[in-house]
Tab-separated table of C-alpha atoms in Angstrom:
chain	number	residue	atom	x	y	z
Z	909	MET	CA	155.301	75.546	102.982
Z	910	THR	CA	157.429	76.226	100.093
Z	911	GLU	CA	160.563	78.078	101.637
Z	912	LYS	CA	163.747	75.946	102.346
Z	913	LEU	CA	164.542	75.609	105.761
Z	914	ALA	CA	167.939	74.954	106.825
Z	915	LEU	CA	169.413	73.979	110.396
Z	916	VAL	CA	172.801	75.051	111.495
Z	917	THR	CA	173.616	74.035	114.779
Z	918	GLY	CA	176.329	75.859	116.930
Z	919	GLY	CA	175.030	79.110	114.677
Z	920	ALA	CA	175.390	81.860	117.130
Z	921	GLN	CA	179.038	83.061	115.980
Z	922	GLY	CA	182.290	81.835	113.928
Z	923	ILE	CA	181.593	79.049	111.422
Z	924	GLY	CA	178.427	78.490	112.183
Z	925	TYR	CA	176.907	82.132	111.650
Z	926	ALA	CA	179.115	82.025	108.288
Z	927	CYS	CA	177.254	78.732	107.219
Z	928	ALA	CA	173.887	80.271	107.963
Z	929	GLU	CA	174.938	83.795	106.532
Z	930	ALA	CA	175.783	81.931	102.979
Z	931	LEU	CA	173.095	79.781	102.804
Z	932	THR	CA	170.546	83.017	103.552
Z	933	GLU	CA	172.200	84.405	100.550
Z	934	ASP	CA	171.202	81.603	98.844
Z	935	GLY	CA	167.731	81.973	99.605
Z	936	PHE	CA	167.112	79.539	102.380
Z	937	ARG	CA	165.459	80.625	105.947
Z	938	CYS	CA	167.906	79.136	108.479
Z	939	ILE	CA	167.132	78.302	111.862
Z	940	LEU	CA	170.052	78.723	113.919
Z	941	ALA	CA	170.929	76.389	117.195
Z	942	ASP	CA	173.082	77.402	120.012
Z	943	ILE	CA	173.927	76.780	123.579
Z	944	GLN	CA	174.188	80.725	123.910
Z	945	THR	CA	170.650	82.201	123.819
Z	946	ASP	CA	171.269	85.560	123.752
Z	947	LYS	CA	173.920	85.520	121.332
Z	948	VAL	CA	171.954	82.930	118.678
Z	949	ARG	CA	168.743	85.424	119.109
Z	950	GLU	CA	170.865	88.394	117.925
Z	951	ALA	CA	172.592	86.449	114.965
Z	952	ALA	CA	169.308	85.093	113.826
Z	953	SER	CA	167.531	88.287	114.056
Z	954	ARG	CA	170.428	89.768	112.041
Z	955	LEU	CA	169.501	87.189	109.306
Z	956	GLY	CA	166.216	86.908	109.400
Z	957	GLY	CA	166.101	83.613	110.776
Z	958	ILE	CA	164.686	81.133	113.743
Z	959	ALA	CA	166.650	81.250	116.881
Z	960	MET	CA	166.510	78.239	119.298
Z	961	THR	CA	168.653	77.043	122.160
Z	962	CYS	CA	169.766	73.789	122.229
Z	963	ASP	CA	172.664	71.719	123.990
Z	964	MET	CA	173.895	69.718	121.389
Z	965	SER	CA	175.099	67.315	124.251
Z	966	ASP	CA	171.639	66.171	125.125
Z	967	ALA	CA	170.292	63.930	122.978
Z	968	ASP	CA	166.798	64.665	124.555
Z	969	GLN	CA	167.193	68.435	123.814
Z	970	ILE	CA	167.936	67.808	120.384
Z	971	GLY	CA	164.403	65.654	119.985
Z	972	ALA	CA	162.718	68.819	121.402
Z	973	MET	CA	164.096	70.670	119.159
Z	974	PHE	CA	163.513	68.679	116.205
Z	975	ASP	CA	159.695	68.177	117.279
Z	976	THR	CA	159.294	72.001	117.557
Z	977	ILE	CA	160.847	72.555	114.058
Z	978	ALA	CA	158.265	69.865	112.657
Z	979	ALA	CA	155.249	71.450	114.037
Z	980	ASP	CA	155.898	74.959	113.905
Z	981	HIS	CA	158.149	75.451	110.631
Z	982	GLY	CA	158.236	72.206	108.414
Z	983	PRO	CA	160.375	69.764	107.420
Z	984	LEU	CA	164.222	70.728	106.617
Z	985	HIS	CA	166.026	70.845	103.314
Z	986	ALA	CA	169.199	71.075	104.808
Z	987	LEU	CA	171.149	70.399	107.976
Z	988	VAL	CA	174.645	71.929	108.776
Z	989	ASN	CA	176.252	69.880	112.240
Z	990	ASN	CA	178.388	72.629	112.945
Z	991	ALA	CA	178.714	72.685	117.019
Z	992	GLY	CA	181.669	71.609	118.465
Z	993	ILE	CA	183.943	72.093	121.438
Z	994	ALA	CA	187.504	71.416	121.694
Z	995	MET	CA	188.835	71.158	125.824
Z	996	PRO	CA	192.089	70.573	125.481
Z	997	GLY	CA	194.598	68.815	127.948
Z	998	ASP	CA	197.238	66.491	128.655
Z	999	PRO	CA	196.143	62.885	127.381
Z	1000	LEU	CA	198.170	61.142	130.630
Z	1001	ASP	CA	195.653	63.702	133.020
Z	1002	TYR	CA	192.988	63.812	130.722
Z	1003	ALA	CA	189.340	63.781	132.542
Z	1004	LEU	CA	187.021	61.165	131.138
Z	1005	GLU	CA	184.000	63.396	131.923
Z	1006	ASP	CA	185.915	65.951	129.249
Z	1007	PHE	CA	186.291	63.517	127.043
Z	1008	ARG	CA	182.849	62.165	127.146
Z	1009	LYS	CA	181.863	65.486	126.857
Z	1010	VAL	CA	183.676	66.830	123.596
Z	1011	ILE	CA	182.698	63.217	122.090
Z	1012	ASP	CA	178.976	63.760	123.172
Z	1013	VAL	CA	178.872	67.634	121.548
Z	1014	ASN	CA	180.828	66.643	117.955
Z	1015	LEU	CA	179.911	63.081	117.335
Z	1016	VAL	CA	176.997	61.894	119.332
Z	1017	GLY	CA	175.047	65.166	118.443
Z	1018	THR	CA	175.999	64.965	114.995
Z	1019	PHE	CA	174.382	61.605	114.665
Z	1020	VAL	CA	171.475	62.263	116.490
Z	1021	ALA	CA	170.543	65.405	114.799
Z	1022	SER	CA	171.575	63.659	111.328
Z	1023	GLN	CA	169.234	61.136	112.161
Z	1024	ARG	CA	166.157	62.959	113.171
Z	1025	ALA	CA	166.851	65.426	109.644
Z	1026	ALA	CA	167.018	62.363	107.562
Z	1027	LYS	CA	163.701	60.860	108.971
Z	1028	MET	CA	162.230	64.292	108.376
Z	1029	MET	CA	163.585	64.377	104.777
Z	1030	VAL	CA	162.292	61.138	104.055
Z	1031	GLU	CA	159.290	61.454	105.345
Z	1032	ALA	CA	158.605	64.730	103.356
Z	1033	GLY	CA	160.104	63.318	100.235
Z	1034	ILE	CA	162.754	65.882	100.068
Z	1035	GLU	CA	166.178	64.865	98.533
Z	1036	GLY	CA	168.220	67.256	101.044
Z	1037	ALA	CA	171.413	67.673	101.967
Z	1038	ILE	CA	173.267	66.861	105.513
Z	1039	VAL	CA	176.841	68.791	106.002
Z	1040	ASN	CA	178.594	67.844	109.215
Z	1041	MET	CA	181.857	69.956	110.284
Z	1042	SER	CA	184.804	67.599	111.031
Z	1043	SER	CA	188.409	69.076	110.894
Z	1044	ILE	CA	191.716	68.607	109.566
Z	1045	ASN	CA	192.365	66.750	112.912
Z	1046	ALA	CA	190.136	64.008	111.307
Z	1047	GLN	CA	193.585	63.088	109.500
Z	1048	VAL	CA	196.309	64.604	111.572
Z	1049	ALA	CA	196.741	64.811	115.302
Z	1050	ILE	CA	197.993	67.192	117.988
Z	1051	PRO	CA	198.403	65.811	121.294
Z	1052	ALA	CA	196.691	68.477	123.266
Z	1053	ILE	CA	193.145	67.959	121.901
Z	1054	PRO	CA	192.717	64.228	122.193
Z	1055	ALA	CA	189.206	64.104	122.547
Z	1056	TYR	CA	188.710	66.663	119.638
Z	1057	CYS	CA	190.959	64.644	117.337
Z	1058	ALA	CA	188.751	61.538	118.090
Z	1059	SER	CA	185.279	63.105	117.438
Z	1060	LYS	CA	186.622	64.634	114.250
Z	1061	GLY	CA	187.704	61.164	112.859
Z	1062	GLY	CA	184.538	59.795	113.856
Z	1063	VAL	CA	182.438	62.462	111.809
Z	1064	MET	CA	184.561	61.803	109.102
Z	1065	GLN	CA	183.619	58.130	109.118
Z	1066	LEU	CA	179.810	58.538	110.437
Z	1067	THR	CA	179.505	61.047	107.185
Z	1068	LYS	CA	180.841	58.349	104.873
Z	1069	ALA	CA	178.372	55.645	106.907
Z	1070	MET	CA	175.316	58.000	106.666
Z	1071	SER	CA	175.917	58.941	102.865
Z	1072	LEU	CA	175.839	55.250	101.720
Z	1073	ALA	CA	172.474	54.520	103.907
Z	1074	LEU	CA	170.490	57.678	102.674
Z	1075	ALA	CA	172.044	57.729	99.095
Z	1076	PRO	CA	168.919	55.528	97.867
Z	1077	LYS	CA	166.456	58.484	99.296
Z	1078	GLY	CA	168.347	61.215	97.470
Z	1079	ILE	CA	169.825	62.437	100.533
Z	1080	ARG	CA	173.516	63.653	100.389
Z	1081	VAL	CA	176.006	63.760	103.212
Z	1082	ASN	CA	178.924	65.767	102.906
Z	1083	ALA	CA	181.444	67.177	105.788
Z	1084	VAL	CA	184.033	69.983	105.564
Z	1085	GLY	CA	187.440	69.810	107.242
Z	1086	PRO	CA	188.732	73.144	108.246
Z	1087	GLY	CA	192.273	74.155	109.129
Z	1088	SER	CA	193.380	77.299	110.971
Z	1089	ILE	CA	190.157	79.581	110.571
Z	1090	ASP	CA	190.137	82.870	112.258
Z	1091	THR	CA	187.557	82.139	114.949
Z	1092	ASP	CA	187.197	82.366	118.798
Z	1093	MET	CA	188.961	79.237	119.065
Z	1094	MET	CA	191.946	80.694	117.276
Z	1095	ALA	CA	192.162	83.743	119.689
Z	1096	GLY	CA	195.110	82.230	121.732
Z	1097	VAL	CA	197.354	81.614	118.820
Z	1098	ASN	CA	196.269	84.913	117.142
Z	1099	ALA	CA	197.988	86.813	120.579
Z	1100	ASN	CA	200.769	84.758	120.342
Z	1101	PRO	CA	203.249	85.655	117.762
Z	1102	GLU	CA	205.522	82.123	117.928
Z	1103	ALA	CA	202.274	80.256	117.612
Z	1104	MET	CA	201.143	82.033	114.612
Z	1105	ALA	CA	204.839	81.470	113.061
Z	1106	ARG	CA	204.247	77.853	113.708
Z	1107	VAL	CA	200.671	77.852	112.159
Z	1108	MET	CA	201.939	79.858	109.230
Z	1109	SER	CA	205.042	77.577	109.066
Z	1110	ARG	CA	202.647	74.847	107.613
Z	1111	THR	CA	200.132	76.747	106.101
Z	1112	PRO	CA	201.332	77.046	102.278
Z	1113	LEU	CA	198.976	79.693	101.264
Z	1114	GLY	CA	200.382	81.406	104.315
Z	1115	ARG	CA	197.729	83.131	106.130
Z	1116	VAL	CA	194.370	81.780	108.208
Z	1117	GLY	CA	191.248	81.283	106.733
Z	1118	SER	CA	187.873	83.010	107.443
Z	1119	ALA	CA	184.642	81.666	108.610
Z	1120	ARG	CA	183.287	82.575	105.456
Z	1121	GLU	CA	185.201	80.594	103.490
Z	1122	ILE	CA	184.144	77.882	105.305
Z	1123	GLY	CA	180.426	78.942	105.188
Z	1124	ASP	CA	180.638	79.195	100.869
Z	1125	VAL	CA	181.623	75.357	100.852
Z	1126	VAL	CA	178.969	74.232	103.109
Z	1127	ALA	CA	176.871	76.298	100.983
Z	1128	PHE	CA	178.239	74.697	97.744
Z	1129	LEU	CA	177.755	71.335	99.251
Z	1130	VAL	CA	174.424	71.821	100.252
Z	1131	SER	CA	173.392	73.150	96.411
Z	1132	LYS	CA	172.390	71.511	93.301
Z	1133	LYS	CA	176.060	72.302	92.221
Z	1134	ALA	CA	177.344	69.375	94.355
Z	1135	SER	CA	174.521	66.971	93.295
Z	1136	TYR	CA	176.961	64.376	92.685
Z	1137	ILE	CA	179.186	64.582	95.516
Z	1138	THR	CA	178.141	62.426	98.625
Z	1139	GLY	CA	180.460	61.206	101.427
Z	1140	GLU	CA	183.469	63.055	101.068
Z	1141	THR	CA	185.119	65.765	103.292
Z	1142	ILE	CA	186.462	68.931	101.583
Z	1143	TYR	CA	189.251	70.019	103.624
Z	1144	VAL	CA	189.595	73.639	103.518
Z	1145	ASP	CA	193.047	74.541	104.930
Z	1146	GLY	CA	194.929	76.436	102.693
Z	1147	GLY	CA	197.109	73.441	101.526
Z	1148	ARG	CA	198.148	72.284	105.329
Z	1149	LEU	CA	197.300	68.416	104.704
Z	1150	GLY	CA	199.261	68.648	101.364
Z	1151	LEU	CA	202.564	68.867	103.744
Z	1152	ASN	CA	204.553	66.020	104.875
Z	1153	TYR	CA	205.033	67.116	108.567
Z	1154	THR	CA	204.817	65.901	112.094
Z	1155	VAL	CA	204.725	69.011	114.298
């Protein structure tokens, strides 16, 4: 098969869909995976892509998805590990089950998918690209999302480790760390003027970002324009990490 294939997890909406949209425009045929079956089918249909249902906290489901991709569509040229959950809560009362669920989706699922994609690329002789979705919370923390912060810090380090392991194979591994982006995760903030004011007070560009602004950076990292970049996390945060704040 001659077409370039990209798998985007969490592709039914928001940042994942924007990543798939940008990659499609760059000539990829995108496989969109999501736990929301109906939504991911609709999203894939709009892009002329392929829909798959997968719970990224379940290694067996991830493995079965990759088996299907290999059998029906061929090897991947790009993987975007976008699927993620937050599950806020007070760290003093945070349920261990919730902590593990966030880690399983955001970090373990990213590792399992990256491992399978990398093996697929190596076997096919493809010098591909993997892009992981980290967060500014890999660097700064919010007390109400302890598991999310831990998982995104892990994604940052996993990105570095995998990039070193796969560099001899010509496979690049990078990450994108969004700041405040206008997605469903920000719906509560958008509806609360005081919360939005706090977000804007620590965002030098003075606005929230769009999902497509993240998708465009992901598409850049996948492209040959980023051929000498690996092991990096690119923060797309409106300048937020440049501030010396503790709030």
